[in-house]
CSV table of N, CA and C in Angstrom, one decimal:
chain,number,residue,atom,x,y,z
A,1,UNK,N,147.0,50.7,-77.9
A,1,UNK,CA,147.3,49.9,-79.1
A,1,UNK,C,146.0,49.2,-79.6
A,2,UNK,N,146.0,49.2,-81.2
A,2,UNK,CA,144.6,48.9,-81.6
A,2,UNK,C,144.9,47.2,-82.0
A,3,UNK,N,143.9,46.3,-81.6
A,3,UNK,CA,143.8,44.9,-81.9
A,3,UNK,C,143.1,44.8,-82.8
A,4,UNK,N,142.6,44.0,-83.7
A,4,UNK,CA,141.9,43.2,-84.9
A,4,UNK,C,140.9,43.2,-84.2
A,5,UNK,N,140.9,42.5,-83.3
A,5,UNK,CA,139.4,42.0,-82.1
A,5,UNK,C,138.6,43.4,-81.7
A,6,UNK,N,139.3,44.3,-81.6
A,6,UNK,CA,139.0,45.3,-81.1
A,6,UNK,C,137.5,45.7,-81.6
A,7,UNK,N,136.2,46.0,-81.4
A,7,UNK,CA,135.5,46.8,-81.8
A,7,UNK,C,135.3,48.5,-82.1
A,8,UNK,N,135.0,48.6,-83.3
A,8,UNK,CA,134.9,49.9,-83.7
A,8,UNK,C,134.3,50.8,-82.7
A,9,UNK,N,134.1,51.9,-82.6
A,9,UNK,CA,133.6,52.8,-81.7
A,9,UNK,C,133.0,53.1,-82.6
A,10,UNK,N,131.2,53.5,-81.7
A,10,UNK,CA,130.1,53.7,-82.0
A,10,UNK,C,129.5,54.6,-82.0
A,11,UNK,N,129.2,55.2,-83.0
A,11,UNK,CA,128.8,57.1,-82.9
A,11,UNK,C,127.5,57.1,-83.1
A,12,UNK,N,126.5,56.7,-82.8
A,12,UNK,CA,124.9,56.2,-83.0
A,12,UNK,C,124.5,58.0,-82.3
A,13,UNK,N,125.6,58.7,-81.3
A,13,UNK,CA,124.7,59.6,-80.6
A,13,UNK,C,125.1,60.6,-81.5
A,14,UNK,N,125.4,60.9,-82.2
A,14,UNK,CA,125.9,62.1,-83.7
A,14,UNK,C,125.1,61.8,-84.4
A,15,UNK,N,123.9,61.0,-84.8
A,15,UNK,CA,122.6,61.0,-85.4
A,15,UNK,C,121.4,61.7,-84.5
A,16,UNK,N,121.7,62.5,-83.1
A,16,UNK,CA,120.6,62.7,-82.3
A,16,UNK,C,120.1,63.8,-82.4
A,17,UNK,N,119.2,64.2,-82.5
A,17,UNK,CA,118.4,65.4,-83.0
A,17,UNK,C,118.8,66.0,-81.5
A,18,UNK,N,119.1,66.9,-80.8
A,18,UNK,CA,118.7,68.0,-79.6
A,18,UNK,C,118.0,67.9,-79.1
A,19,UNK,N,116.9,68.7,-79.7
A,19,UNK,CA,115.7,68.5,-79.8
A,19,UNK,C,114.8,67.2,-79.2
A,20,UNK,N,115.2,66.1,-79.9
A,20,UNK,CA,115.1,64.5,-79.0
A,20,UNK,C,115.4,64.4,-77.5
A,21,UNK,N,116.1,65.3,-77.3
A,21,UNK,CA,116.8,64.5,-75.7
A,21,UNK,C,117.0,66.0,-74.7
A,22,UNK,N,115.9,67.0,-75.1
A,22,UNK,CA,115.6,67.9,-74.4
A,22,UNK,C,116.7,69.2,-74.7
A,23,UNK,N,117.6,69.3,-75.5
A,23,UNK,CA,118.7,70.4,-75.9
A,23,UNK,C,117.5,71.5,-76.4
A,24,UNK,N,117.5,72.8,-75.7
A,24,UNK,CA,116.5,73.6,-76.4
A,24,UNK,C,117.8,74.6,-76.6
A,25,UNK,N,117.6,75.4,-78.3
A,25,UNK,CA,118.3,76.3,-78.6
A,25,UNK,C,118.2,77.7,-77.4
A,26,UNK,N,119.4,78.3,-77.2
A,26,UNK,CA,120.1,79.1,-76.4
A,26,UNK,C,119.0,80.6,-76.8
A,27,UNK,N,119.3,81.7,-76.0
A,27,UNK,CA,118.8,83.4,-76.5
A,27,UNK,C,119.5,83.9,-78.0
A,28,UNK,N,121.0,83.5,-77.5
A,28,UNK,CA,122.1,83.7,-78.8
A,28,UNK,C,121.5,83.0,-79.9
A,29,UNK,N,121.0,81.8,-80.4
A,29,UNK,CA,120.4,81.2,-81.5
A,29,UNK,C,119.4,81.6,-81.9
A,30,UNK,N,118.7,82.4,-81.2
A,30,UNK,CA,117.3,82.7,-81.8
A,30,UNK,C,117.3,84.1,-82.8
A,31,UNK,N,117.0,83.5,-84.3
A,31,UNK,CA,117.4,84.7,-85.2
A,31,UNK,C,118.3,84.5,-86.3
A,32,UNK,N,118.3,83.3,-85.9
A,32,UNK,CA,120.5,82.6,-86.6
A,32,UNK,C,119.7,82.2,-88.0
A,33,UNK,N,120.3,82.6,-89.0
A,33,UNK,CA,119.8,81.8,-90.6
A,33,UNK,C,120.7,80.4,-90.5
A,34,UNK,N,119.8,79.2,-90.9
A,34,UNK,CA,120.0,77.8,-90.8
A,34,UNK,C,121.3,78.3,-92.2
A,35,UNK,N,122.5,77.4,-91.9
A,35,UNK,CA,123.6,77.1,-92.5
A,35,UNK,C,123.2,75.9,-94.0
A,36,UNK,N,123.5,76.7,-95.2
A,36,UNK,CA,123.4,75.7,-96.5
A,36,UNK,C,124.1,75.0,-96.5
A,37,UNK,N,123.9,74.1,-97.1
A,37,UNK,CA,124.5,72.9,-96.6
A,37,UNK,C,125.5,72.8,-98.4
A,38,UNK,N,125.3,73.9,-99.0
A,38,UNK,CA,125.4,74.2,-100.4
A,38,UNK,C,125.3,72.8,-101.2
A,39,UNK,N,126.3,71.9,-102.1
A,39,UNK,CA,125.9,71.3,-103.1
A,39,UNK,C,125.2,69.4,-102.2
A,40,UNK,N,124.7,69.1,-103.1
A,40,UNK,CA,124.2,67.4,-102.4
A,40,UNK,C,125.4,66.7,-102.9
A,41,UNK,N,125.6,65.7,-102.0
A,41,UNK,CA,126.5,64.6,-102.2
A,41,UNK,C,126.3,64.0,-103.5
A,42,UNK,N,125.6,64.1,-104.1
A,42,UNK,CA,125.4,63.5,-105.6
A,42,UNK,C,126.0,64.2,-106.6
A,43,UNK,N,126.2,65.7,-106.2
A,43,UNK,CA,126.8,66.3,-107.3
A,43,UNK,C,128.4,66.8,-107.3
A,44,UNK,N,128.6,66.0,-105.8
A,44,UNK,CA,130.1,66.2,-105.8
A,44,UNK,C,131.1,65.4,-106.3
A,45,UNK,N,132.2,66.1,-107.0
A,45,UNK,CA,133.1,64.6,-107.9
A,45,UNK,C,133.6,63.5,-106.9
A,46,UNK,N,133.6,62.6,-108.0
A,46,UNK,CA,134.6,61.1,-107.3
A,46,UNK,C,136.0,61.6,-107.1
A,47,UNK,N,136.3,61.1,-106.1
A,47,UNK,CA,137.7,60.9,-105.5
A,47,UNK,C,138.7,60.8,-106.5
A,48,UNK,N,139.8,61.6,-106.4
A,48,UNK,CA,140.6,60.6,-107.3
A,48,UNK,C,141.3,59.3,-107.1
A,49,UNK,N,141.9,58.8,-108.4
A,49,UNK,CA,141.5,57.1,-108.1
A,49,UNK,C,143.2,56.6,-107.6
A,50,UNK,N,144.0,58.0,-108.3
A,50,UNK,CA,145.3,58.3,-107.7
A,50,UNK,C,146.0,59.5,-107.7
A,51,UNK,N,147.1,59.8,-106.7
A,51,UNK,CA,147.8,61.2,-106.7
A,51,UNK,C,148.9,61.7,-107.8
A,52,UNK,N,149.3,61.9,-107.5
A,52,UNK,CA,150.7,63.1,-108.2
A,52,UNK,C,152.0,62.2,-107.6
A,53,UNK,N,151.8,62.2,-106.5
A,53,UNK,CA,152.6,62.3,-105.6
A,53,UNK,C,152.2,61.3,-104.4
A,54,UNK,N,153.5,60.7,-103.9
A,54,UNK,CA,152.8,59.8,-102.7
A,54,UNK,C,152.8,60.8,-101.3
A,55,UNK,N,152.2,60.7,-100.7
A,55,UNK,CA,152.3,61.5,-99.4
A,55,UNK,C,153.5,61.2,-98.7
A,56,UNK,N,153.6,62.5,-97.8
A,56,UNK,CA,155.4,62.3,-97.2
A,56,UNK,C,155.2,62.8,-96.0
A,57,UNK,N,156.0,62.5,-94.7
A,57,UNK,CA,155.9,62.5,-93.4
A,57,UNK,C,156.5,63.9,-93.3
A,58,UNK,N,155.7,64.6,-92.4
A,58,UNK,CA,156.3,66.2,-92.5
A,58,UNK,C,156.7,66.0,-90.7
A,59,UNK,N,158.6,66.2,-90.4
A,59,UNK,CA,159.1,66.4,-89.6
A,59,UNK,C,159.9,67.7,-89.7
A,60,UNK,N,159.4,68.7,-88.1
A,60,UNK,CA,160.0,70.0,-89.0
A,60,UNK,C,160.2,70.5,-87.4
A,61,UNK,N,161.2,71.1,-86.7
A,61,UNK,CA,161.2,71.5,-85.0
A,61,UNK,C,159.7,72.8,-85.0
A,62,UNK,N,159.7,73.0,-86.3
A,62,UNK,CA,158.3,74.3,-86.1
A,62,UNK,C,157.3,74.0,-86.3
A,63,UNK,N,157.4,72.6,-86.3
A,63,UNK,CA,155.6,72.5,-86.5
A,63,UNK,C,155.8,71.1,-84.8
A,64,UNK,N,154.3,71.6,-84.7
A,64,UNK,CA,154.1,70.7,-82.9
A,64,UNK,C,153.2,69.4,-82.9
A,65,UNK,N,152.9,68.8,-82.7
A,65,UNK,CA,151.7,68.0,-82.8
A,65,UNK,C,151.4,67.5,-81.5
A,66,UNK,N,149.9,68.4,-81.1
A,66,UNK,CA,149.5,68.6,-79.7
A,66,UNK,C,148.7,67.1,-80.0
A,67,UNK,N,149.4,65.9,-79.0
A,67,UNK,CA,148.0,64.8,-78.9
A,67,UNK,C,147.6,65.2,-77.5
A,68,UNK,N,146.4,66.0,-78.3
A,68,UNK,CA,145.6,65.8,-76.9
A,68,UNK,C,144.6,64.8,-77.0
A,69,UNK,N,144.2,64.0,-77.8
A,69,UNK,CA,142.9,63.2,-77.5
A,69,UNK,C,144.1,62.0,-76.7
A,70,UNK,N,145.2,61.5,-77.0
A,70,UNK,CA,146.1,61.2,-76.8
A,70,UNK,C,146.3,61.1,-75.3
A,71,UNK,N,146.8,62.3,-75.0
A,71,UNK,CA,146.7,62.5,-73.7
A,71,UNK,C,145.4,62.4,-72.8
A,72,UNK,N,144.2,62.5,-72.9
A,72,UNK,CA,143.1,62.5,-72.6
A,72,UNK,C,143.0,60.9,-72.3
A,73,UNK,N,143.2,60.1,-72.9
A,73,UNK,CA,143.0,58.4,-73.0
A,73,UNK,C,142.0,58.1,-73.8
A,74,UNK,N,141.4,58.7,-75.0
A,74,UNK,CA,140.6,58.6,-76.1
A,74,UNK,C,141.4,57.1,-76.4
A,75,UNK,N,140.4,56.2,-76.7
A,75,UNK,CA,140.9,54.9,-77.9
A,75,UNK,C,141.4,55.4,-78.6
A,76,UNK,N,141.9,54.4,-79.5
A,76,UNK,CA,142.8,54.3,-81.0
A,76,UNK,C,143.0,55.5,-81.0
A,77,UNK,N,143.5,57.0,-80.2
A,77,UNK,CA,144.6,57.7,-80.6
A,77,UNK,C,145.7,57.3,-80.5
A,78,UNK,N,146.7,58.2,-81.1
A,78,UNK,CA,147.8,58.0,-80.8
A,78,UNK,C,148.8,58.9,-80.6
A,79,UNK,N,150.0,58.7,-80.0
A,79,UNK,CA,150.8,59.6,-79.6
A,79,UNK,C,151.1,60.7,-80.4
């Protein structure tokens, strides 16, 4: 259960280069064309400001919702 007080969780290590902290690319990577990153954030549209439609809770016996971060004891998941 999440509190007010609670502090956010801190992703500072998803800024780390590999490379920084000794990760050397694999046999399999050598050769690989670097992924485009296609358009810059500057030329992507604004959000819209509202929907169509309000979003709606999908309860259905065929659809599952595996929590696994949940079950793992990850913070602020939830069941």
């Amino acid at each position: 259960m999440r509190h007010d007080d609670d502090p956010l969780p801190d992703y500072a290590w998803a800024s780390v280069e590999p490379a920084d902290i000794g990760v050397t690319a694999g046999a399999w990577e050598q050769g690989l064309t670097p992924i485009s990153h296609g358009r810059e954030p500057a030329d992507l549209p604004d959000a819209p400001e509202s929907v169509a439609d309000d979003l709606v809770e999908v309860a259905h016996p065929r659809i599952r919702v595996m929590a696994a971060y949940w079950h793992e004891g990850w913070p602020y998941a939830v069941p």
